[in-house]
Amino acid sequence: MSALLDRVPKQLYIAGKWRDSADGSRFEVRDPGTEQVLGEVADGQASDAGAAVDAAAGAQEEWAATAPRERGEILRRAWQLMTDRADSLAELMTLEMGKSLAESRAEVTYAAEFFRWFSEEAVRIDGRYTRSPAGGGGRTLVTRQPVGPCLLITPWNFPLAMGTRKIGPAVAAGCTMIVKPPQLTPLSMLNLAGLLAEAGLPDGVLNVVPSTSASRVVEPVLGDPRVRKLSFTGSTEVGRKLVGQCARHLQKMSMELGGNAPFLVFGDADLEAAVRGAVTAKMRNNGESCVAANRFHVHESVAAEFTRRLTERMAAMKTGHGTEDGVEVGPLVDGGQRDKVVKLVEDAVSRGAIAEAGGKPLSGKGFFYPPTVLSGVPPEARILREEVFGPVAPVTTFADEDEAVRLANDTEFGLVGYLFTSDLDRAIRVGERLQTGMAGINTGLVSNAAAPFGGIKASGFGREGGAEGIDEYLEVKYLALAVNAP
Ligand code: SIN
């Protein structure tokens, strides 16, 4: 483990060079399972952010002019390197973020897949050529060009995948970038920067500036009109502030913000499949995901049986340090995250909910919270309105389809909803009525590099992944032609 940590770069990555921060300061990164220090990382200052913008802006023109195939091949090599090194990438992620090794391996595959997907999209940036409706030699040529230098702000919950799904399309489109990784889990991103350099990414295209102060890095970057795009994954609260910061230079934005995903189980659902889907939708990534099912609305005819089976599965999951054999549930990322889960569960129980499994944090070192199922959760419980970001499944009931849809949509968020039914008409009908950017029908997993991930309402705007993902990094350019032809 220490050899792995020794190999990981811990400096800023600017213009293809590893360097200390302007004032030489560093910050500690800790293992949330032991609370021990894993290493010290350079703490980016405002002038470092300025240097990163200079590097990205300086590299932009030449990078935009590279052949799309060349950009695609760099991404393909990066996919291969990630695949070859999956075990060490996963171990590093588990150490800094906490999730089990199995979860980290799944994330490495998911993360690498964004590079493979966008290596294939790089050569499919299309345009059109049309004759003017009025004729007389007028022609319209529409092409798409890279938007320019981008600021990519990534969260701690998926230290690699939330980076690759921004870096992949930016590289494919021909944009340069400044990445601000999370303070809690910067090591995976720094490691990835080294891997991308090995894959052949030219100096200055990717710059990484970790910092203990997001605003210290973000303000000078967004305050610079050469930066043309922001892609942010994080809370709605921070997203709202960043939207305001982009107003000055009218930078293009993608906002992947908070969620409050409903999980609907209808009376005609295959209950076994619904329970399996529920465990995936709730427990993937320790529940620390914006697409995690946040509340379970179950038809009253099957609620008792669904709760019994869900409780049995969740209670059997092994909690422990993510690197231990057989562990499925690692620690939460830090004390603040665990306190939030504790408070939301206490609030629900104080209002009459029953903890069928779990319900209390584990004592000792590390930020452990066991898989928890709450039944009889009353409508006024905060956990039904706020994103818990932890392994807690609150269950409530509904009487008919209209009530299920009303409950599902009764939130300011609109990222994803899940529904289980064996009636195809109902599946499509309810899927269409959900006010979300995505719906999982008889599945607890929607995340897929080949599909457009994103939300509506307070969950943000813009799409990541799929054929749509590269559009966020391109601008439409129209050339009007006058030709000597009819
Ligand atoms: C997120 O939690 O922000 C994204 C989760 C995913 O891509 O599956």
CSV table of C-alpha atoms and ligand atoms in Angstrom, one decimal:
chain,number,residue,atom,x,y,z
A,1,MET,CA,0.0,0.0,0.0
A,2,SER,CA,2.7,2.5,0.9
A,3,ALA,CA,4.6,1.7,-2.4
A,4,LEU,CA,1.3,2.5,-4.3
A,5,LEU,CA,0.9,5.8,-2.4
A,6,ASP,CA,4.5,6.7,-2.9
A,7,ARG,CA,4.1,6.4,-6.7
A,8,VAL,CA,1.1,8.7,-6.9
A,9,PRO,CA,1.9,12.3,-7.8
A,10,LYS,CA,1.0,14.8,-5.1
A,11,GLN,CA,1.8,18.1,-6.8
A,12,LEU,CA,-0.1,20.4,-9.1
A,13,TYR,CA,0.0,19.5,-12.8
A,14,ILE,CA,0.3,22.6,-15.0
A,15,ALA,CA,1.6,22.8,-18.6
A,16,GLY,CA,2.8,19.3,-18.5
A,17,LYS,CA,4.9,19.8,-15.3
A,18,TRP,CA,4.5,18.7,-11.7
A,19,ARG,CA,5.1,21.6,-9.4
A,20,ASP,CA,4.5,22.8,-5.9
A,21,SER,CA,1.9,25.4,-5.1
A,22,ALA,CA,2.9,29.1,-5.3
A,23,ASP,CA,3.4,29.3,-1.5
A,24,GLY,CA,4.6,25.7,-1.0
A,25,SER,CA,1.7,24.8,1.2
A,26,ARG,CA,0.2,21.3,1.3
A,27,PHE,CA,-2.9,19.6,2.7
A,28,GLU,CA,-3.5,16.1,4.1
A,29,VAL,CA,-5.6,13.4,2.5
A,30,ARG,CA,-7.0,10.8,4.9
A,31,ASP,CA,-8.3,7.3,4.7
A,32,PRO,CA,-12.0,7.5,5.9
A,33,GLY,CA,-11.8,3.9,7.2
A,34,THR,CA,-8.9,4.5,9.5
A,35,GLU,CA,-8.7,8.4,9.7
A,36,GLN,CA,-4.9,8.0,9.0
A,37,VAL,CA,-3.0,10.3,6.6
A,38,LEU,CA,-2.4,8.9,3.2
A,39,GLY,CA,-0.2,11.7,1.9
A,40,GLU,CA,0.1,15.5,1.5
A,41,VAL,CA,-1.0,17.2,-1.6
A,42,ALA,CA,0.1,20.7,-3.0
A,43,ASP,CA,-2.6,23.2,-2.0
A,44,GLY,CA,-3.3,25.3,-5.1
A,45,GLN,CA,-3.4,29.1,-4.8
A,46,ALA,CA,-5.0,31.8,-7.0
A,47,SER,CA,-1.8,32.4,-8.9
A,48,ASP,CA,-1.5,28.6,-9.6
A,49,ALA,CA,-5.0,28.7,-11.0
A,50,GLY,CA,-3.9,31.7,-13.2
A,51,ALA,CA,-0.9,29.7,-14.4
A,52,ALA,CA,-3.2,26.8,-15.3
A,53,VAL,CA,-5.5,29.1,-17.3
A,54,ASP,CA,-2.4,30.5,-19.2
A,55,ALA,CA,-1.4,26.9,-20.0
A,56,ALA,CA,-4.8,25.8,-21.2
A,57,ALA,CA,-5.4,29.0,-23.2
A,58,GLY,CA,-1.9,28.7,-24.7
A,59,ALA,CA,-2.4,25.1,-25.8
A,60,GLN,CA,-6.0,25.7,-27.1
A,61,GLU,CA,-5.4,26.7,-30.8
A,62,GLU,CA,-2.9,23.9,-31.6
A,63,TRP,CA,-4.9,21.3,-29.8
A,64,ALA,CA,-8.2,22.3,-31.6
A,65,ALA,CA,-6.3,21.8,-34.9
A,66,THR,CA,-5.2,18.2,-34.1
A,67,ALA,CA,-6.8,15.5,-36.2
A,68,PRO,CA,-9.9,14.0,-34.5
A,69,ARG,CA,-8.5,10.6,-35.0
A,70,GLU,CA,-5.3,11.5,-33.1
A,71,ARG,CA,-7.4,12.8,-30.2
A,72,GLY,CA,-9.5,9.6,-30.3
A,73,GLU,CA,-6.4,7.5,-30.2
A,74,ILE,CA,-5.1,9.2,-27.1
A,75,LEU,CA,-8.4,8.4,-25.4
A,76,ARG,CA,-8.2,4.8,-26.6
A,77,ARG,CA,-4.7,4.4,-25.1
A,78,ALA,CA,-5.9,6.0,-21.9
A,79,TRP,CA,-8.8,3.5,-21.7
A,80,GLN,CA,-6.3,0.6,-22.3
A,81,LEU,CA,-3.9,1.9,-19.6
A,82,MET,CA,-6.8,2.3,-17.1
A,83,THR,CA,-7.9,-1.3,-17.9
A,84,ASP,CA,-4.4,-2.7,-17.5
A,85,ARG,CA,-4.0,-0.9,-14.1
A,86,ALA,CA,-7.5,-1.4,-12.8
A,87,ASP,CA,-6.4,-3.1,-9.6
A,88,SER,CA,-4.1,-0.3,-8.4
A,89,LEU,CA,-6.5,2.4,-9.5
A,90,ALA,CA,-9.2,0.7,-7.5
A,91,GLU,CA,-7.0,0.3,-4.5
A,92,LEU,CA,-6.1,4.0,-4.5
A,93,MET,CA,-9.7,5.0,-4.8
A,94,THR,CA,-10.8,2.8,-1.9
A,95,LEU,CA,-8.1,4.2,0.3
A,96,GLU,CA,-9.0,7.8,-0.3
A,97,MET,CA,-12.8,7.5,-0.7
A,98,GLY,CA,-13.7,4.5,1.4
A,99,LYS,CA,-16.0,2.4,-0.9
A,100,SER,CA,-15.3,-1.3,-1.2
A,101,LEU,CA,-12.7,-2.7,-3.6
A,102,ALA,CA,-15.5,-4.3,-5.7
A,103,GLU,CA,-17.2,-0.8,-6.0
A,104,SER,CA,-13.9,0.8,-6.9
A,105,ARG,CA,-13.2,-1.8,-9.6
A,106,ALA,CA,-16.7,-1.2,-11.0
A,107,GLU,CA,-16.0,2.6,-11.0
A,108,VAL,CA,-12.6,2.1,-12.8
A,109,THR,CA,-14.4,0.1,-15.6
A,110,TYR,CA,-17.2,2.8,-15.7
A,111,ALA,CA,-14.6,5.6,-15.7
A,112,ALA,CA,-12.5,4.0,-18.4
A,113,GLU,CA,-15.5,3.4,-20.6
A,114,PHE,CA,-16.0,7.2,-21.0
A,115,PHE,CA,-12.6,7.3,-22.6
A,116,ARG,CA,-13.4,4.4,-24.9
A,117,TRP,CA,-16.8,5.9,-25.8
A,118,PHE,CA,-15.5,9.4,-26.6
A,119,SER,CA,-12.5,8.0,-28.5
A,120,GLU,CA,-15.2,6.8,-30.9
A,121,GLU,CA,-17.2,10.0,-30.8
A,122,ALA,CA,-14.1,12.2,-31.6
A,123,VAL,CA,-14.3,11.2,-35.3
A,124,ARG,CA,-18.1,11.7,-35.5
A,125,ILE,CA,-18.4,15.4,-35.0
A,126,ASP,CA,-20.7,16.3,-37.8
A,127,GLY,CA,-22.0,19.3,-39.7
A,128,ARG,CA,-24.2,20.0,-42.7
A,129,TYR,CA,-24.2,21.7,-46.1
A,130,THR,CA,-27.5,23.0,-47.6
A,131,ARG,CA,-28.6,25.0,-50.5
A,132,SER,CA,-30.3,28.3,-49.6
A,133,PRO,CA,-34.2,28.0,-49.9
A,134,ALA,CA,-34.1,31.1,-52.1
A,135,GLY,CA,-31.5,29.5,-54.4
A,136,GLY,CA,-29.3,32.0,-56.4
A,137,GLY,CA,-25.9,30.7,-55.2
A,138,GLY,CA,-26.6,30.9,-51.5
A,139,ARG,CA,-25.2,28.0,-49.5
A,140,THR,CA,-25.2,27.2,-45.8
A,141,LEU,CA,-22.3,25.4,-44.2
A,142,VAL,CA,-22.7,24.3,-40.5
A,143,THR,CA,-19.8,23.0,-38.6
A,144,ARG,CA,-19.0,22.5,-34.9
A,145,GLN,CA,-15.9,23.8,-33.2
A,146,PRO,CA,-14.4,23.2,-29.7
A,147,VAL,CA,-15.9,25.7,-27.2
A,148,GLY,CA,-12.4,26.5,-25.8
A,149,PRO,CA,-10.6,26.1,-22.5
A,150,CYS,CA,-12.9,24.6,-19.8
A,151,LEU,CA,-13.1,24.4,-16.1
A,152,LEU,CA,-14.1,21.0,-14.8
A,153,ILE,CA,-15.0,20.7,-11.2
A,154,THR,CA,-15.3,17.1,-10.0
A,155,PRO,CA,-16.8,15.6,-6.8
A,156,TRP,CA,-15.4,13.2,-4.2
A,157,ASN,CA,-18.0,10.4,-4.6
A,158,PHE,CA,-16.7,9.1,-8.0
A,159,PRO,CA,-13.1,10.3,-8.0
A,160,LEU,CA,-12.3,8.9,-11.5
A,161,ALA,CA,-15.6,8.5,-13.4
A,162,MET,CA,-16.9,12.1,-12.8
A,163,GLY,CA,-13.5,13.2,-14.2
A,164,THR,CA,-13.4,11.0,-17.2
A,165,ARG,CA,-16.9,11.8,-18.3
A,166,LYS,CA,-15.9,15.5,-18.5
A,167,ILE,CA,-12.3,15.0,-19.7
A,168,GLY,CA,-13.3,12.4,-22.3
A,169,PRO,CA,-15.6,14.6,-24.3
A,170,ALA,CA,-13.4,17.7,-23.8
A,171,VAL,CA,-10.4,15.9,-25.3
A,172,ALA,CA,-12.6,14.4,-28.1
A,173,ALA,CA,-14.0,17.9,-29.0
A,174,GLY,CA,-10.5,19.5,-28.9
A,175,CYS,CA,-10.9,21.6,-25.7
A,176,THR,CA,-8.1,22.2,-23.2
A,177,MET,CA,-9.0,22.2,-19.5
A,178,ILE,CA,-8.3,23.0,-15.9
A,179,VAL,CA,-9.5,20.4,-13.5
A,180,LYS,CA,-10.3,21.2,-9.9
A,181,PRO,CA,-10.5,17.9,-8.1
A,182,PRO,CA,-12.2,17.4,-4.7
A,183,GLN,CA,-10.2,18.2,-1.6
A,184,LEU,CA,-11.2,14.8,0.0
A,185,THR,CA,-10.1,12.6,-2.9
A,186,PRO,CA,-7.5,14.4,-5.2
A,187,LEU,CA,-5.1,11.4,-5.5
A,188,SER,CA,-7.1,9.5,-8.1
A,189,MET,CA,-7.3,12.6,-10.4
A,190,LEU,CA,-3.6,13.4,-10.0
A,191,ASN,CA,-2.8,9.8,-10.9
A,192,LEU,CA,-5.1,10.0,-13.9
A,193,ALA,CA,-3.3,13.1,-15.1
A,194,GLY,CA,0.0,11.1,-15.2
A,195,LEU,CA,-1.8,8.3,-17.0
A,196,LEU,CA,-3.2,10.7,-19.7
A,197,ALA,CA,0.3,12.1,-20.2
A,198,GLU,CA,1.6,8.6,-20.8
A,199,ALA,CA,-1.2,8.1,-23.3
A,200,GLY,CA,0.2,11.0,-25.3
A,201,LEU,CA,-2.0,14.0,-24.2
A,202,PRO,CA,0.1,17.1,-25.1
A,203,ASP,CA,1.3,19.5,-22.4
A,204,GLY,CA,-1.1,22.2,-21.4
A,205,VAL,CA,-4.2,20.3,-22.6
A,206,LEU,CA,-5.0,19.0,-19.1
A,207,ASN,CA,-4.1,21.0,-16.0
A,208,VAL,CA,-5.0,19.8,-12.5
A,209,VAL,CA,-5.1,22.2,-9.5
A,210,PRO,CA,-6.3,20.6,-6.2
A,211,SER,CA,-6.9,23.1,-3.4
A,212,THR,CA,-8.4,23.4,0.1
A,213,SER,CA,-10.3,26.5,-1.1
A,214,ALA,CA,-12.5,25.9,-4.2
A,215,SER,CA,-13.2,29.6,-4.5
A,216,ARG,CA,-9.5,30.4,-4.5
A,217,VAL,CA,-9.2,28.4,-7.7
A,218,VAL,CA,-12.6,28.9,-9.3
A,219,GLU,CA,-12.8,32.6,-9.1
A,220,PRO,CA,-9.7,33.5,-11.1
A,221,VAL,CA,-10.5,30.8,-13.6
A,222,LEU,CA,-14.1,31.8,-14.2
A,223,GLY,CA,-13.1,35.5,-14.0
A,224,ASP,CA,-10.9,35.0,-17.0
A,225,PRO,CA,-12.8,35.5,-20.3
A,226,ARG,CA,-10.4,33.0,-22.1
A,227,VAL,CA,-12.2,30.2,-20.2
A,228,ARG,CA,-15.3,29.4,-22.2
A,229,LYS,CA,-17.0,26.6,-20.3
A,230,LEU,CA,-17.7,25.2,-16.8
A,231,SER,CA,-18.8,21.7,-16.1
A,232,PHE,CA,-19.7,21.1,-12.5
A,233,THR,CA,-20.8,18.0,-10.6
A,234,GLY,CA,-21.8,18.7,-7.0
A,235,SER,CA,-24.5,20.2,-4.8
A,236,THR,CA,-27.3,22.3,-6.0
A,237,GLU,CA,-26.4,25.0,-3.5
A,238,VAL,CA,-22.9,25.4,-4.9
A,239,GLY,CA,-24.2,25.0,-8.5
A,240,ARG,CA,-26.5,28.0,-8.1
A,241,LYS,CA,-23.5,30.1,-7.0
A,242,LEU,CA,-21.4,29.0,-9.9
A,243,VAL,CA,-24.2,29.8,-12.4
A,244,GLY,CA,-24.0,33.4,-11.1
A,245,GLN,CA,-20.2,33.4,-11.5
A,246,CYS,CA,-20.5,32.4,-15.2
A,247,ALA,CA,-22.8,35.4,-15.8
A,248,ARG,CA,-20.0,37.8,-16.1
A,249,HIS,CA,-18.3,36.2,-19.2
A,250,LEU,CA,-21.4,34.2,-20.2
A,251,GLN,CA,-19.5,30.9,-20.1
A,252,LYS,CA,-21.3,27.8,-21.4
A,253,MET,CA,-22.3,25.6,-18.5
A,254,SER,CA,-23.2,21.9,-17.6
A,255,MET,CA,-24.6,21.4,-14.1
A,256,GLU,CA,-24.9,17.9,-12.7
A,257,LEU,CA,-26.4,18.7,-9.3
A,258,GLY,CA,-28.3,17.0,-6.4
A,259,GLY,CA,-31.0,14.4,-6.6
A,260,ASN,CA,-33.8,13.0,-4.5
A,261,ALA,CA,-34.6,9.8,-6.5
A,262,PRO,CA,-37.9,8.1,-5.9
A,263,PHE,CA,-38.1,4.3,-6.3
A,264,LEU,CA,-41.6,3.1,-7.1
A,265,VAL,CA,-42.7,-0.5,-6.6
A,266,PHE,CA,-46.2,-1.3,-8.1
A,267,GLY,CA,-48.4,-4.1,-6.8
A,268,ASP,CA,-47.8,-6.0,-10.1
A,269,ALA,CA,-43.9,-5.8,-9.9
A,270,ASP,CA,-41.7,-8.9,-9.8
A,271,LEU,CA,-40.8,-8.4,-6.1
A,272,GLU,CA,-37.5,-10.3,-6.2
A,273,ALA,CA,-36.3,-8.1,-9.1
A,274,ALA,CA,-37.6,-5.0,-7.3
A,275,VAL,CA,-35.6,-5.9,-4.2
A,276,ARG,CA,-32.4,-6.6,-6.2
A,277,GLY,CA,-32.9,-3.3,-8.0
A,278,ALA,CA,-33.5,-1.5,-4.7
A,279,VAL,CA,-30.2,-2.8,-3.3
A,280,THR,CA,-28.4,-1.6,-6.4
A,281,ALA,CA,-30.1,1.7,-6.5
A,282,LYS,CA,-29.5,2.3,-2.8
A,283,MET,CA,-26.2,0.7,-2.0
A,284,ARG,CA,-24.1,1.3,-5.0
A,285,ASN,CA,-21.2,3.5,-3.9
A,286,ASN,CA,-22.3,3.3,-0.2
A,287,GLY,CA,-25.4,5.3,-1.2
A,288,GLU,CA,-23.1,8.3,-1.8
A,289,SER,CA,-24.4,9.0,-5.3
A,290,CYS,CA,-26.7,11.6,-6.7
A,291,VAL,CA,-28.6,8.8,-8.5
A,292,ALA,CA,-29.0,6.7,-5.3
A,293,ALA,CA,-32.7,5.9,-4.6
A,294,ASN,CA,-33.5,8.3,-1.8
A,295,ARG,CA,-37.0,7.2,-0.9
A,296,PHE,CA,-39.0,4.0,-1.6
A,297,HIS,CA,-42.7,4.4,-2.4
A,298,VAL,CA,-44.3,0.9,-2.4
A,299,HIS,CA,-47.8,-0.1,-3.3
A,300,GLU,CA,-49.6,-0.9,0.0
A,301,SER,CA,-50.5,-4.5,-1.2
A,302,VAL,CA,-46.7,-5.4,-1.3
A,303,ALA,CA,-45.1,-3.0,1.1
A,304,ALA,CA,-44.8,-5.4,4.1
A,305,GLU,CA,-43.2,-8.1,2.0
A,306,PHE,CA,-40.9,-5.7,0.1
A,307,THR,CA,-39.7,-4.2,3.3
A,308,ARG,CA,-39.1,-7.7,4.9
A,309,ARG,CA,-37.0,-8.8,1.9
A,310,LEU,CA,-35.1,-5.5,1.6
A,311,THR,CA,-34.3,-5.6,5.3
A,312,GLU,CA,-33.0,-9.2,5.1
A,313,ARG,CA,-30.7,-8.2,2.1
A,314,MET,CA,-29.4,-5.0,3.6
A,315,ALA,CA,-28.8,-6.4,7.1
A,316,ALA,CA,-26.7,-9.2,5.6
A,317,MET,CA,-24.3,-6.8,3.9
A,318,LYS,CA,-20.8,-6.7,5.5
A,319,THR,CA,-19.6,-3.3,6.7
A,320,GLY,CA,-15.9,-2.6,7.1
A,321,HIS,CA,-12.8,-1.1,5.7
A,322,GLY,CA,-13.1,-1.2,1.9
A,323,THR,CA,-9.9,-3.2,1.4
A,324,GLU,CA,-11.1,-6.1,3.6
A,325,ASP,CA,-12.3,-9.3,1.9
A,326,GLY,CA,-16.0,-9.6,1.5
A,327,VAL,CA,-16.8,-6.0,2.6
A,328,GLU,CA,-19.6,-4.5,0.6
A,329,VAL,CA,-20.2,-1.3,2.6
A,330,GLY,CA,-17.2,0.9,3.3
A,331,PRO,CA,-17.0,4.0,5.6
A,332,LEU,CA,-18.7,7.3,4.5
A,333,VAL,CA,-16.3,9.8,3.2
A,334,ASP,CA,-15.9,11.9,6.4
A,335,GLY,CA,-17.4,12.9,9.7
A,336,GLY,CA,-19.6,15.7,8.2
A,337,GLN,CA,-21.2,13.2,5.8
A,338,ARG,CA,-21.8,10.7,8.5
A,339,ASP,CA,-23.3,13.4,10.9
A,340,LYS,CA,-25.8,14.3,8.2
A,341,VAL,CA,-27.0,10.7,7.8
A,342,VAL,CA,-27.2,10.4,11.6
A,343,LYS,CA,-29.4,13.5,11.9
A,344,LEU,CA,-31.8,12.5,9.0
A,345,VAL,CA,-32.3,9.1,10.6
A,346,GLU,CA,-32.8,10.5,14.1
A,347,ASP,CA,-35.3,13.0,12.7
A,348,ALA,CA,-37.3,10.2,10.9
A,349,VAL,CA,-37.3,8.0,14.0
A,350,SER,CA,-38.4,10.9,16.2
A,351,ARG,CA,-41.4,11.3,13.9
A,352,GLY,CA,-42.4,7.7,14.2
A,353,ALA,CA,-40.3,5.7,11.6
A,354,ILE,CA,-39.1,2.3,12.7
A,355,ALA,CA,-35.5,1.2,12.1
A,356,GLU,CA,-35.9,-2.4,10.7
A,357,ALA,CA,-32.1,-2.7,10.2
A,358,GLY,CA,-29.2,-0.4,11.3
A,359,GLY,CA,-30.2,3.1,12.4
A,360,LYS,CA,-27.1,4.0,14.4
A,361,PRO,CA,-23.5,4.8,13.5
A,362,LEU,CA,-20.8,2.3,14.3
A,363,SER,CA,-18.3,3.3,17.1
A,364,GLY,CA,-14.6,3.4,16.8
A,365,LYS,CA,-12.2,4.8,14.2
A,366,GLY,CA,-13.6,5.5,10.7
A,367,PHE,CA,-16.9,7.0,9.5
A,368,PHE,CA,-19.0,3.8,9.4
A,369,TYR,CA,-22.7,3.7,9.1
A,370,PRO,CA,-24.5,0.4,8.6
A,371,PRO,CA,-27.1,-0.4,5.9
A,372,THR,CA,-30.4,0.9,7.3
A,373,VAL,CA,-34.0,0.3,6.4
A,374,LEU,CA,-36.7,2.6,7.9
A,375,SER,CA,-40.4,1.6,7.7
A,376,GLY,CA,-43.5,3.7,8.4
A,377,VAL,CA,-41.7,7.0,7.5
A,378,PRO,CA,-44.2,9.8,7.8
A,379,PRO,CA,-44.5,12.4,4.9
A,380,GLU,CA,-43.0,15.2,7.1
A,381,ALA,CA,-39.7,13.4,7.7
A,382,ARG,CA,-36.8,15.4,6.4
A,383,ILE,CA,-35.2,12.3,4.8
A,384,LEU,CA,-38.0,12.2,2.2
A,385,ARG,CA,-37.0,15.7,1.0
A,386,GLU,CA,-33.3,15.9,1.5
A,387,GLU,CA,-30.6,13.8,-0.2
A,388,VAL,CA,-29.3,11.4,2.5
A,389,PHE,CA,-26.1,10.4,0.5
A,390,GLY,CA,-25.7,7.3,2.7
A,391,PRO,CA,-26.9,3.7,3.1
A,392,VAL,CA,-30.4,4.5,4.3
A,393,ALA,CA,-33.6,3.3,2.7
A,394,PRO,CA,-36.8,5.0,3.9
A,395,VAL,CA,-40.0,3.1,2.9
A,396,THR,CA,-43.5,4.6,2.6
A,397,THR,CA,-46.6,3.4,0.8
A,398,PHE,CA,-49.0,4.6,-1.9
A,399,ALA,CA,-52.6,3.5,-2.9
A,400,ASP,CA,-52.7,4.0,-6.7
A,401,GLU,CA,-50.7,5.1,-9.7
A,402,ASP,CA,-51.7,8.8,-9.5
A,403,GLU,CA,-50.6,9.0,-5.9
A,404,ALA,CA,-47.2,7.3,-6.8
A,405,VAL,CA,-46.5,9.8,-9.5
A,406,ARG,CA,-47.6,12.7,-7.3
A,407,LEU,CA,-45.3,11.6,-4.5
A,408,ALA,CA,-42.4,10.9,-6.9
A,409,ASN,CA,-42.6,14.4,-8.4
A,410,ASP,CA,-43.1,16.2,-5.1
A,411,THR,CA,-39.5,17.5,-4.9
A,412,GLU,CA,-37.5,20.4,-6.4
A,413,PHE,CA,-35.0,17.8,-7.8
A,414,GLY,CA,-35.4,16.0,-11.1
A,415,LEU,CA,-32.4,13.7,-11.8
A,416,VAL,CA,-33.7,10.2,-11.9
A,417,GLY,CA,-36.6,8.0,-10.8
A,418,TYR,CA,-36.9,4.2,-10.7
A,419,LEU,CA,-40.1,2.1,-11.2
A,420,PHE,CA,-40.8,-1.6,-11.0
A,421,THR,CA,-43.9,-3.0,-12.7
A,422,SER,CA,-44.7,-5.9,-15.0
A,423,ASP,CA,-47.2,-3.8,-17.0
A,424,LEU,CA,-45.5,-2.3,-20.0
A,425,ASP,CA,-48.1,0.3,-20.6
A,426,ARG,CA,-47.7,1.5,-17.0
A,427,ALA,CA,-43.9,1.4,-17.3
A,428,ILE,CA,-44.0,3.8,-20.3
A,429,ARG,CA,-46.8,5.9,-18.8
A,430,VAL,CA,-45.2,6.4,-15.5
A,431,GLY,CA,-41.7,6.8,-17.0
A,432,GLU,CA,-43.0,9.6,-19.1
A,433,ARG,CA,-44.8,11.3,-16.2
A,434,LEU,CA,-41.8,11.4,-13.9
A,435,GLN,CA,-40.3,14.9,-13.8
A,436,THR,CA,-36.7,13.7,-14.2
A,437,GLY,CA,-34.0,13.6,-16.8
A,438,MET,CA,-33.7,9.8,-16.5
A,439,ALA,CA,-35.9,6.9,-15.4
A,440,GLY,CA,-34.8,3.3,-14.6
A,441,ILE,CA,-37.6,0.9,-15.6
A,442,ASN,CA,-37.2,-2.5,-13.8
A,443,THR,CA,-33.6,-1.7,-13.2
A,444,GLY,CA,-31.7,0.0,-10.4
A,445,LEU,CA,-28.9,1.2,-12.6
A,446,VAL,CA,-29.0,3.9,-15.2
A,447,SER,CA,-25.4,5.0,-15.3
A,448,ASN,CA,-23.8,4.1,-18.7
A,449,ALA,CA,-21.1,5.9,-20.7
A,450,ALA,CA,-23.2,5.4,-23.8
A,451,ALA,CA,-26.3,7.2,-22.4
A,452,PRO,CA,-27.1,10.9,-21.7
A,453,PHE,CA,-26.8,11.3,-18.0
A,454,GLY,CA,-28.4,14.5,-16.5
A,455,GLY,CA,-31.3,16.1,-14.8
A,456,ILE,CA,-33.9,18.8,-14.9
A,457,LYS,CA,-35.3,21.2,-12.3
A,458,ALA,CA,-32.9,21.7,-9.4
A,459,SER,CA,-30.8,18.8,-10.5
A,460,GLY,CA,-29.3,20.9,-13.2
A,461,PHE,CA,-28.9,20.9,-17.0
A,462,GLY,CA,-26.7,19.5,-19.7
A,463,ARG,CA,-25.9,15.9,-20.4
A,464,GLU,CA,-22.8,13.8,-19.8
A,465,GLY,CA,-22.1,10.6,-21.8
A,466,GLY,CA,-23.9,9.3,-24.9
A,467,ALA,CA,-24.0,11.0,-28.3
A,468,GLU,CA,-25.1,14.1,-26.4
A,469,GLY,CA,-22.1,14.3,-24.1
A,470,ILE,CA,-19.7,15.8,-26.7
A,471,ASP,CA,-22.2,18.6,-27.7
A,472,GLU,CA,-21.5,20.3,-24.3
A,473,TYR,CA,-17.9,20.9,-25.5
A,474,LEU,CA,-18.8,22.2,-29.0
A,475,GLU,CA,-20.2,25.4,-30.5
A,476,VAL,CA,-22.1,25.6,-33.7
A,477,LYS,CA,-20.5,27.7,-36.4
A,478,TYR,CA,-22.3,28.7,-39.5
A,479,LEU,CA,-20.5,29.8,-42.7
A,480,ALA,CA,-22.7,31.6,-45.2
A,481,LEU,CA,-21.4,31.0,-48.8
A,482,ALA,CA,-22.1,32.8,-52.0
A,483,VAL,CA,-21.1,30.6,-54.9
A,484,ASN,CA,-21.3,31.2,-58.6
A,485,ALA,CA,-24.1,28.7,-59.2
A,486,PRO,CA,-27.9,28.7,-59.4
B,1,SIN,C1,-23.1,11.1,-9.3
B,1,SIN,O1,-23.3,10.7,-8.2
B,1,SIN,O2,-22.8,12.3,-9.4
B,1,SIN,C2,-23.1,10.3,-10.6
B,1,SIN,C3,-23.4,8.9,-10.4
B,1,SIN,C4,-23.2,8.1,-11.6
B,1,SIN,O3,-22.7,8.5,-12.7
B,1,SIN,O4,-23.6,7.0,-11.6
